[in-house]
JSON list of C-alpha atoms and ligand atoms in Angstrom, two decimals:
[
{"chain": "A", "resi": 95, "resn": "MET", "atom": "CA", "xyz": [-24.18, -0.70, 7.03]},
{"chain": "A", "resi": 96, "resn": "ASN", "atom": "CA", "xyz": [-24.81, -4.42, 7.90]},
{"chain": "A", "resi": 97, "resn": "ILE", "atom": "CA", "xyz": [-21.15, -5.20, 8.81]},
{"chain": "A", "resi": 98, "resn": "ASP", "atom": "CA", "xyz": [-21.71, -8.94, 9.35]},
{"chain": "A", "resi": 99, "resn": "LYS", "atom": "CA", "xyz": [-23.39, -9.28, 6.05]},
{"chain": "A", "resi": 100, "resn": "LEU", "atom": "CA", "xyz": [-20.54, -7.51, 4.37]},
{"chain": "A", "resi": 101, "resn": "LEU", "atom": "CA", "xyz": [-17.93, -9.52, 6.16]},
{"chain": "A", "resi": 102, "resn": "GLN", "atom": "CA", "xyz": [-19.69, -12.76, 5.08]},
{"chain": "A", "resi": 103, "resn": "SER", "atom": "CA", "xyz": [-19.75, -11.59, 1.46]},
{"chain": "A", "resi": 104, "resn": "VAL", "atom": "CA", "xyz": [-15.80, -11.31, 1.26]},
{"chain": "A", "resi": 105, "resn": "ARG", "atom": "CA", "xyz": [-14.33, -14.54, -0.10]},
{"chain": "A", "resi": 106, "resn": "ASN", "atom": "CA", "xyz": [-11.19, -15.75, 1.63]},
{"chain": "A", "resi": 107, "resn": "VAL", "atom": "CA", "xyz": [-8.84, -17.56, -0.87]},
{"chain": "A", "resi": 108, "resn": "PRO", "atom": "CA", "xyz": [-5.94, -19.29, 1.00]},
{"chain": "A", "resi": 109, "resn": "ASP", "atom": "CA", "xyz": [-2.49, -19.31, -0.48]},
{"chain": "A", "resi": 110, "resn": "PHE", "atom": "CA", "xyz": [-3.20, -16.76, -3.34]},
{"chain": "A", "resi": 111, "resn": "PRO", "atom": "CA", "xyz": [-1.14, -15.44, -5.00]},
{"chain": "A", "resi": 112, "resn": "VAL", "atom": "CA", "xyz": [1.61, -17.05, -3.00]},
{"chain": "A", "resi": 113, "resn": "PRO", "atom": "CA", "xyz": [1.58, -19.59, -0.12]},
{"chain": "A", "resi": 114, "resn": "GLY", "atom": "CA", "xyz": [0.79, -18.09, 3.33]},
{"chain": "A", "resi": 115, "resn": "ILE", "atom": "CA", "xyz": [-1.36, -15.29, 2.01]},
{"chain": "A", "resi": 116, "resn": "GLN", "atom": "CA", "xyz": [-5.05, -15.33, 2.98]},
{"chain": "A", "resi": 117, "resn": "PHE", "atom": "CA", "xyz": [-6.41, -13.30, 0.04]},
{"chain": "A", "resi": 118, "resn": "LYS", "atom": "CA", "xyz": [-9.60, -11.29, 0.60]},
{"chain": "A", "resi": 119, "resn": "ASP", "atom": "CA", "xyz": [-11.49, -11.32, -2.61]},
{"chain": "A", "resi": 120, "resn": "VAL", "atom": "CA", "xyz": [-13.71, -8.31, -2.88]},
{"chain": "A", "resi": 121, "resn": "THR", "atom": "CA", "xyz": [-15.23, -9.33, -6.20]},
{"chain": "A", "resi": 122, "resn": "THR", "atom": "CA", "xyz": [-17.83, -11.29, -4.10]},
{"chain": "A", "resi": 123, "resn": "LEU", "atom": "CA", "xyz": [-18.84, -8.04, -2.46]},
{"chain": "A", "resi": 124, "resn": "PHE", "atom": "CA", "xyz": [-19.22, -6.12, -5.70]},
{"chain": "A", "resi": 125, "resn": "LYS", "atom": "CA", "xyz": [-21.20, -8.71, -7.53]},
{"chain": "A", "resi": 126, "resn": "ASN", "atom": "CA", "xyz": [-24.24, -8.39, -5.18]},
{"chain": "A", "resi": 127, "resn": "PRO", "atom": "CA", "xyz": [-26.19, -5.26, -6.17]},
{"chain": "A", "resi": 128, "resn": "GLU", "atom": "CA", "xyz": [-27.64, -4.71, -2.66]},
{"chain": "A", "resi": 129, "resn": "ILE", "atom": "CA", "xyz": [-24.21, -4.93, -1.03]},
{"chain": "A", "resi": 130, "resn": "LEU", "atom": "CA", "xyz": [-22.67, -2.70, -3.72]},
{"chain": "A", "resi": 131, "resn": "LYS", "atom": "CA", "xyz": [-25.30, -0.02, -2.93]},
{"chain": "A", "resi": 132, "resn": "GLU", "atom": "CA", "xyz": [-24.82, -0.46, 0.81]},
{"chain": "A", "resi": 133, "resn": "LEU", "atom": "CA", "xyz": [-21.04, 0.06, 0.40]},
{"chain": "A", "resi": 134, "resn": "SER", "atom": "CA", "xyz": [-21.47, 3.06, -1.94]},
{"chain": "A", "resi": 135, "resn": "ASP", "atom": "CA", "xyz": [-24.01, 4.77, 0.37]},
{"chain": "A", "resi": 136, "resn": "GLY", "atom": "CA", "xyz": [-22.09, 3.85, 3.56]},
{"chain": "A", "resi": 137, "resn": "LEU", "atom": "CA", "xyz": [-18.88, 5.39, 2.04]},
{"chain": "A", "resi": 138, "resn": "TYR", "atom": "CA", "xyz": [-20.83, 8.51, 1.05]},
{"chain": "A", "resi": 139, "resn": "ASP", "atom": "CA", "xyz": [-22.26, 9.06, 4.46]},
{"chain": "A", "resi": 140, "resn": "MET", "atom": "CA", "xyz": [-18.72, 8.69, 5.97]},
{"chain": "A", "resi": 141, "resn": "TYR", "atom": "CA", "xyz": [-17.29, 11.43, 3.77]},
{"chain": "A", "resi": 142, "resn": "LYS", "atom": "CA", "xyz": [-20.20, 13.54, 2.60]},
{"chain": "A", "resi": 143, "resn": "ASP", "atom": "CA", "xyz": [-19.38, 16.45, 5.06]},
{"chain": "A", "resi": 144, "resn": "LYS", "atom": "CA", "xyz": [-15.60, 16.50, 4.62]},
{"chain": "A", "resi": 145, "resn": "GLY", "atom": "CA", "xyz": [-15.52, 18.78, 1.62]},
{"chain": "A", "resi": 146, "resn": "ILE", "atom": "CA", "xyz": [-13.68, 16.15, -0.50]},
{"chain": "A", "resi": 147, "resn": "THR", "atom": "CA", "xyz": [-12.81, 17.55, -3.92]},
{"chain": "A", "resi": 148, "resn": "LYS", "atom": "CA", "xyz": [-10.90, 14.57, -5.37]},
{"chain": "A", "resi": 149, "resn": "VAL", "atom": "CA", "xyz": [-11.10, 10.87, -4.76]},
{"chain": "A", "resi": 150, "resn": "VAL", "atom": "CA", "xyz": [-7.79, 9.10, -5.57]},
{"chain": "A", "resi": 151, "resn": "GLY", "atom": "CA", "xyz": [-8.01, 5.44, -6.29]},
{"chain": "A", "resi": 152, "resn": "ILE", "atom": "CA", "xyz": [-5.12, 3.05, -6.33]},
{"chain": "A", "resi": 153, "resn": "GLU", "atom": "CA", "xyz": [-4.63, 0.57, -9.21]},
{"chain": "A", "resi": 154, "resn": "SER", "atom": "CA", "xyz": [-6.50, -1.64, -9.64]},
{"chain": "A", "resi": 155, "resn": "ARG", "atom": "CA", "xyz": [-9.06, -2.48, -6.93]},
{"chain": "A", "resi": 156, "resn": "GLY", "atom": "CA", "xyz": [-9.19, 1.22, -5.86]},
{"chain": "A", "resi": 157, "resn": "PHE", "atom": "CA", "xyz": [-10.73, 1.77, -9.32]},
{"chain": "A", "resi": 158, "resn": "ILE", "atom": "CA", "xyz": [-13.99, 0.03, -8.44]},
{"chain": "A", "resi": 159, "resn": "MET", "atom": "CA", "xyz": [-15.45, 1.94, -5.56]},
{"chain": "A", "resi": 160, "resn": "GLY", "atom": "CA", "xyz": [-13.20, 5.00, -6.03]},
{"chain": "A", "resi": 161, "resn": "PRO", "atom": "CA", "xyz": [-15.09, 6.55, -9.08]},
{"chain": "A", "resi": 162, "resn": "LEU", "atom": "CA", "xyz": [-18.44, 5.54, -7.66]},
{"chain": "A", "resi": 163, "resn": "LEU", "atom": "CA", "xyz": [-17.66, 7.33, -4.54]},
{"chain": "A", "resi": 164, "resn": "ALA", "atom": "CA", "xyz": [-16.30, 10.36, -6.38]},
{"chain": "A", "resi": 165, "resn": "GLU", "atom": "CA", "xyz": [-19.49, 10.70, -8.41]},
{"chain": "A", "resi": 166, "resn": "HIS", "atom": "CA", "xyz": [-21.59, 10.40, -5.24]},
{"chain": "A", "resi": 167, "resn": "LEU", "atom": "CA", "xyz": [-19.54, 13.00, -3.53]},
{"chain": "A", "resi": 168, "resn": "HIS", "atom": "CA", "xyz": [-19.50, 15.33, -6.51]},
{"chain": "A", "resi": 169, "resn": "ALA", "atom": "CA", "xyz": [-15.74, 15.06, -6.53]},
{"chain": "A", "resi": 170, "resn": "GLY", "atom": "CA", "xyz": [-13.27, 14.29, -9.30]},
{"chain": "A", "resi": 171, "resn": "PHE", "atom": "CA", "xyz": [-11.56, 10.89, -9.62]},
{"chain": "A", "resi": 172, "resn": "ILE", "atom": "CA", "xyz": [-7.73, 10.51, -9.97]},
{"chain": "A", "resi": 173, "resn": "PRO", "atom": "CA", "xyz": [-5.98, 7.26, -10.71]},
{"chain": "A", "resi": 174, "resn": "VAL", "atom": "CA", "xyz": [-2.70, 6.26, -9.03]},
{"chain": "A", "resi": 175, "resn": "ARG", "atom": "CA", "xyz": [-1.21, 3.68, -11.40]},
{"chain": "A", "resi": 176, "resn": "LYS", "atom": "CA", "xyz": [1.55, 1.18, -11.89]},
{"chain": "A", "resi": 177, "resn": "PRO", "atom": "CA", "xyz": [4.61, 2.47, -13.99]},
{"chain": "A", "resi": 178, "resn": "GLY", "atom": "CA", "xyz": [4.24, 2.99, -17.67]},
{"chain": "A", "resi": 179, "resn": "LYS", "atom": "CA", "xyz": [0.34, 3.34, -17.65]},
{"chain": "A", "resi": 180, "resn": "LEU", "atom": "CA", "xyz": [-0.11, 7.14, -17.28]},
{"chain": "A", "resi": 181, "resn": "PRO", "atom": "CA", "xyz": [0.69, 9.00, -20.52]},
{"chain": "A", "resi": 182, "resn": "ALA", "atom": "CA", "xyz": [1.69, 12.48, -19.30]},
{"chain": "A", "resi": 183, "resn": "GLU", "atom": "CA", "xyz": [4.37, 13.67, -16.79]},
{"chain": "A", "resi": 184, "resn": "THR", "atom": "CA", "xyz": [4.21, 11.77, -13.50]},
{"chain": "A", "resi": 185, "resn": "TYR", "atom": "CA", "xyz": [5.66, 11.75, -9.93]},
{"chain": "A", "resi": 186, "resn": "GLU", "atom": "CA", "xyz": [6.41, 8.33, -8.63]},
{"chain": "A", "resi": 187, "resn": "VAL", "atom": "CA", "xyz": [7.35, 6.50, -5.39]},
{"chain": "A", "resi": 188, "resn": "SER", "atom": "CA", "xyz": [8.64, 2.89, -4.77]},
{"chain": "A", "resi": 189, "resn": "TYR", "atom": "CA", "xyz": [7.75, 0.78, -1.76]},
{"chain": "A", "resi": 190, "resn": "ASP", "atom": "CA", "xyz": [7.78, -2.75, -0.25]},
{"chain": "A", "resi": 191, "resn": "LYS", "atom": "CA", "xyz": [4.62, -4.91, -0.39]},
{"chain": "A", "resi": 192, "resn": "GLU", "atom": "CA", "xyz": [3.32, -7.81, 1.67]},
{"chain": "A", "resi": 193, "resn": "TYR", "atom": "CA", "xyz": [4.50, -9.94, -1.39]},
{"chain": "A", "resi": 194, "resn": "GLY", "atom": "CA", "xyz": [7.20, -8.10, -3.34]},
{"chain": "A", "resi": 195, "resn": "LYS", "atom": "CA", "xyz": [8.15, -4.60, -4.33]},
{"chain": "A", "resi": 196, "resn": "ASP", "atom": "CA", "xyz": [6.35, -2.02, -6.32]},
{"chain": "A", "resi": 197, "resn": "THR", "atom": "CA", "xyz": [6.20, 1.56, -7.80]},
{"chain": "A", "resi": 198, "resn": "ILE", "atom": "CA", "xyz": [3.24, 3.84, -8.26]},
{"chain": "A", "resi": 199, "resn": "GLN", "atom": "CA", "xyz": [2.82, 7.01, -10.27]},
{"chain": "A", "resi": 200, "resn": "ILE", "atom": "CA", "xyz": [0.41, 9.94, -10.48]},
{"chain": "A", "resi": 201, "resn": "HIS", "atom": "CA", "xyz": [0.04, 12.70, -13.15]},
{"chain": "A", "resi": 202, "resn": "CYS", "atom": "CA", "xyz": [1.83, 15.94, -12.08]},
{"chain": "A", "resi": 203, "resn": "ASP", "atom": "CA", "xyz": [-1.21, 17.88, -12.83]},
{"chain": "A", "resi": 204, "resn": "ALA", "atom": "CA", "xyz": [-3.66, 15.62, -11.00]},
{"chain": "A", "resi": 205, "resn": "LEU", "atom": "CA", "xyz": [-4.22, 17.84, -7.89]},
{"chain": "A", "resi": 206, "resn": "ASP", "atom": "CA", "xyz": [-3.45, 21.22, -6.45]},
{"chain": "A", "resi": 207, "resn": "GLU", "atom": "CA", "xyz": [-3.32, 23.11, -3.20]},
{"chain": "A", "resi": 208, "resn": "THR", "atom": "CA", "xyz": [-7.02, 23.77, -3.18]},
{"chain": "A", "resi": 209, "resn": "ASP", "atom": "CA", "xyz": [-7.92, 20.02, -3.01]},
{"chain": "A", "resi": 210, "resn": "VAL", "atom": "CA", "xyz": [-9.32, 17.97, -0.17]},
{"chain": "A", "resi": 211, "resn": "VAL", "atom": "CA", "xyz": [-8.20, 14.45, -1.04]},
{"chain": "A", "resi": 212, "resn": "LEU", "atom": "CA", "xyz": [-9.76, 11.10, -0.15]},
{"chain": "A", "resi": 213, "resn": "LEU", "atom": "CA", "xyz": [-7.39, 8.20, -0.96]},
{"chain": "A", "resi": 214, "resn": "HIS", "atom": "CA", "xyz": [-9.14, 4.92, -1.45]},
{"chain": "A", "resi": 215, "resn": "ASP", "atom": "CA", "xyz": [-8.08, 1.34, -1.82]},
{"chain": "A", "resi": 216, "resn": "ASP", "atom": "CA", "xyz": [-9.55, -2.04, -1.24]},
{"chain": "A", "resi": 217, "resn": "LEU", "atom": "CA", "xyz": [-7.39, -3.41, 1.49]},
{"chain": "A", "resi": 218, "resn": "LEU", "atom": "CA", "xyz": [-4.87, -2.30, 4.14]},
{"chain": "A", "resi": 219, "resn": "ALA", "atom": "CA", "xyz": [-2.20, -4.96, 4.73]},
{"chain": "A", "resi": 220, "resn": "THR", "atom": "CA", "xyz": [1.21, -3.62, 5.67]},
{"chain": "A", "resi": 221, "resn": "GLY", "atom": "CA", "xyz": [0.23, -0.12, 4.54]},
{"chain": "A", "resi": 222, "resn": "GLY", "atom": "CA", "xyz": [3.19, 0.17, 2.25]},
{"chain": "A", "resi": 223, "resn": "THR", "atom": "CA", "xyz": [1.01, 0.96, -0.85]},
{"chain": "A", "resi": 224, "resn": "MET", "atom": "CA", "xyz": [-1.05, 3.59, 0.81]},
{"chain": "A", "resi": 225, "resn": "VAL", "atom": "CA", "xyz": [1.73, 5.21, 2.69]},
{"chain": "A", "resi": 226, "resn": "ALA", "atom": "CA", "xyz": [3.47, 5.55, -0.74]},
{"chain": "A", "resi": 227, "resn": "ALA", "atom": "CA", "xyz": [0.38, 6.98, -2.16]},
{"chain": "A", "resi": 228, "resn": "VAL", "atom": "CA", "xyz": [0.12, 9.53, 0.75]},
{"chain": "A", "resi": 229, "resn": "GLU", "atom": "CA", "xyz": [3.75, 10.60, -0.11]},
{"chain": "A", "resi": 230, "resn": "LEU", "atom": "CA", "xyz": [2.74, 11.12, -3.70]},
{"chain": "A", "resi": 231, "resn": "ILE", "atom": "CA", "xyz": [-0.29, 13.21, -2.73]},
{"chain": "A", "resi": 232, "resn": "LYS", "atom": "CA", "xyz": [1.67, 15.32, -0.28]},
{"chain": "A", "resi": 233, "resn": "LYS", "atom": "CA", "xyz": [3.78, 16.64, -3.21]},
{"chain": "A", "resi": 234, "resn": "PHE", "atom": "CA", "xyz": [0.72, 18.62, -4.19]},
{"chain": "A", "resi": 235, "resn": "ARG", "atom": "CA", "xyz": [0.26, 20.20, -0.66]},
{"chain": "A", "resi": 236, "resn": "PRO", "atom": "CA", "xyz": [-3.53, 19.72, -0.58]},
{"chain": "A", "resi": 237, "resn": "LYS", "atom": "CA", "xyz": [-5.60, 21.20, 2.21]},
{"chain": "A", "resi": 238, "resn": "LYS", "atom": "CA", "xyz": [-6.15, 17.75, 3.73]},
{"chain": "A", "resi": 239, "resn": "ILE", "atom": "CA", "xyz": [-5.70, 14.02, 3.10]},
{"chain": "A", "resi": 240, "resn": "TYR", "atom": "CA", "xyz": [-8.13, 11.27, 4.19]},
{"chain": "A", "resi": 241, "resn": "VAL", "atom": "CA", "xyz": [-7.49, 7.57, 3.85]},
{"chain": "A", "resi": 242, "resn": "ASN", "atom": "CA", "xyz": [-10.08, 4.85, 3.35]},
{"chain": "A", "resi": 243, "resn": "PHE", "atom": "CA", "xyz": [-10.03, 1.10, 2.84]},
{"chain": "A", "resi": 244, "resn": "LEU", "atom": "CA", "xyz": [-12.83, -1.42, 2.49]},
{"chain": "A", "resi": 245, "resn": "ILE", "atom": "CA", "xyz": [-10.93, -3.99, 4.53]},
{"chain": "A", "resi": 246, "resn": "GLU", "atom": "CA", "xyz": [-8.25, -3.75, 7.25]},
{"chain": "A", "resi": 247, "resn": "LEU", "atom": "CA", "xyz": [-6.02, -6.76, 8.14]},
{"chain": "A", "resi": 248, "resn": "GLU", "atom": "CA", "xyz": [-5.44, -5.61, 11.68]},
{"chain": "A", "resi": 249, "resn": "GLU", "atom": "CA", "xyz": [-2.78, -8.19, 12.56]},
{"chain": "A", "resi": 250, "resn": "LEU", "atom": "CA", "xyz": [-0.40, -6.64, 10.07]},
{"chain": "A", "resi": 251, "resn": "LYS", "atom": "CA", "xyz": [-0.60, -3.29, 11.91]},
{"chain": "A", "resi": 252, "resn": "GLY", "atom": "CA", "xyz": [-0.50, -1.25, 8.72]},
{"chain": "A", "resi": 253, "resn": "ARG", "atom": "CA", "xyz": [-2.41, 1.58, 10.42]},
{"chain": "A", "resi": 254, "resn": "ALA", "atom": "CA", "xyz": [0.73, 2.40, 12.50]},
{"chain": "A", "resi": 255, "resn": "ALA", "atom": "CA", "xyz": [2.60, 3.28, 9.36]},
{"chain": "A", "resi": 256, "resn": "PHE", "atom": "CA", "xyz": [0.58, 6.46, 8.90]},
{"chain": "A", "resi": 257, "resn": "ASP", "atom": "CA", "xyz": [1.32, 9.91, 10.36]},
{"chain": "A", "resi": 258, "resn": "PRO", "atom": "CA", "xyz": [-1.19, 10.42, 13.20]},
{"chain": "A", "resi": 259, "resn": "GLU", "atom": "CA", "xyz": [-2.69, 13.57, 11.47]},
{"chain": "A", "resi": 260, "resn": "ILE", "atom": "CA", "xyz": [-3.97, 11.37, 8.71]},
{"chain": "A", "resi": 261, "resn": "GLU", "atom": "CA", "xyz": [-7.54, 10.06, 9.43]},
{"chain": "A", "resi": 262, "resn": "VAL", "atom": "CA", "xyz": [-7.56, 6.44, 8.37]},
{"chain": "A", "resi": 263, "resn": "THR", "atom": "CA", "xyz": [-10.75, 4.49, 8.20]},
{"chain": "A", "resi": 264, "resn": "ALA", "atom": "CA", "xyz": [-11.73, 0.85, 7.18]},
{"chain": "A", "resi": 265, "resn": "ILE", "atom": "CA", "xyz": [-15.17, -0.54, 6.94]},
{"chain": "A", "resi": 266, "resn": "LEU", "atom": "CA", "xyz": [-14.46, -4.22, 7.49]},
{"chain": "A", "resi": 267, "resn": "LYS", "atom": "CA", "xyz": [-11.72, -5.41, 9.92]},
{"chain": "A", "resi": 268, "resn": "TYR", "atom": "CA", "xyz": [-10.23, -8.89, 10.17]},
{"chain": "A", "resi": 269, "resn": "ALA", "atom": "CA", "xyz": [-8.23, -9.89, 13.25]},
{"chain": "A", "resi": 270, "resn": "ILE", "atom": "CA", "xyz": [-6.21, -12.38, 11.10]},
{"chain": "B", "resi": 38, "resn": "AMP", "atom": "P1", "xyz": [-0.14, -3.26, 1.49]},
{"chain": "B", "resi": 38, "resn": "AMP", "atom": "O1", "xyz": [0.65, -2.27, 0.65]},
{"chain": "B", "resi": 38, "resn": "AMP", "atom": "O2", "xyz": [0.68, -4.37, 2.16]},
{"chain": "B", "resi": 38, "resn": "AMP", "atom": "O3", "xyz": [-1.10, -2.57, 2.48]},
{"chain": "B", "resi": 38, "resn": "AMP", "atom": "O4", "xyz": [-0.90, -4.07, 0.49]},
{"chain": "B", "resi": 38, "resn": "AMP", "atom": "C1", "xyz": [-2.15, -3.52, -0.03]},
{"chain": "B", "resi": 38, "resn": "AMP", "atom": "C2", "xyz": [-2.54, -4.00, -1.41]},
{"chain": "B", "resi": 38, "resn": "AMP", "atom": "O5", "xyz": [-2.17, -5.26, -1.76]},
{"chain": "B", "resi": 38, "resn": "AMP", "atom": "C3", "xyz": [-4.03, -3.85, -1.48]},
{"chain": "B", "resi": 38, "resn": "AMP", "atom": "O6", "xyz": [-4.29, -2.99, -2.59]},
{"chain": "B", "resi": 38, "resn": "AMP", "atom": "C4", "xyz": [-4.51, -5.12, -1.88]},
{"chain": "B", "resi": 38, "resn": "AMP", "atom": "O7", "xyz": [-5.18, -5.12, -3.21]},
{"chain": "B", "resi": 38, "resn": "AMP", "atom": "C5", "xyz": [-3.30, -6.10, -1.91]},
{"chain": "B", "resi": 38, "resn": "AMP", "atom": "N1", "xyz": [-3.29, -7.04, -0.81]},
{"chain": "B", "resi": 38, "resn": "AMP", "atom": "C6", "xyz": [-2.31, -7.29, 0.09]},
{"chain": "B", "resi": 38, "resn": "AMP", "atom": "N2", "xyz": [-2.58, -8.24, 0.84]},
{"chain": "B", "resi": 38, "resn": "AMP", "atom": "C7", "xyz": [-3.84, -8.77, 0.47]},
{"chain": "B", "resi": 38, "resn": "AMP", "atom": "C8", "xyz": [-4.66, -9.80, 0.96]},
{"chain": "B", "resi": 38, "resn": "AMP", "atom": "N3", "xyz": [-4.35, -10.56, 1.98]},
{"chain": "B", "resi": 38, "resn": "AMP", "atom": "N4", "xyz": [-5.93, -9.99, 0.33]},
{"chain": "B", "resi": 38, "resn": "AMP", "atom": "C9", "xyz": [-6.21, -9.23, -0.78]},
{"chain": "B", "resi": 38, "resn": "AMP", "atom": "N5", "xyz": [-5.33, -8.23, -1.23]},
{"chain": "B", "resi": 38, "resn": "AMP", "atom": "C10", "xyz": [-4.17, -8.00, -0.62]}
]
């Protein structure tokens, strides 16, 4: 992967959605077909030998690369969603965000103990969202859980929020 080219393709939007946030806009990555393919192939290379059976994407930006990657890995795709969106019985977890509080849900029959799960989202900030998602996934006692982000904001030290046994990867890292 051409990391410099990928980094240059992420649009930084200052003070969105609230003052003080440097918002990393991934739509400018996805709109370029070459970059989209590079990301998709790069993610596939990272996880092709891990025996992944389910890719779990977090609403809503985890729903863009998540299904692409699942199809590529010949795995299923599972959505983790905001409350009130999933129609059947759900598990849920609440957590603090970089800006505000939130709750996420997953269908109770989404996974089982035979699964090797790759959790995917666009960006690691404080880690609150993904740590909550890992908690949700642990309810199913899968064989293994991997965590992947397109972008990591290293200064927020979100990586430290994960148990050391969870392998956390990010393709693009920003010092600020
Ligand atoms: P966190 O739980 O703090 O790691 O926040 C992660 C989620 O919030 C990601 O799914 C992002 O979509 C969103 N997010 C938080 N901070 C930013 C940011 N600076 N730029 C873009 N998205 C962000």
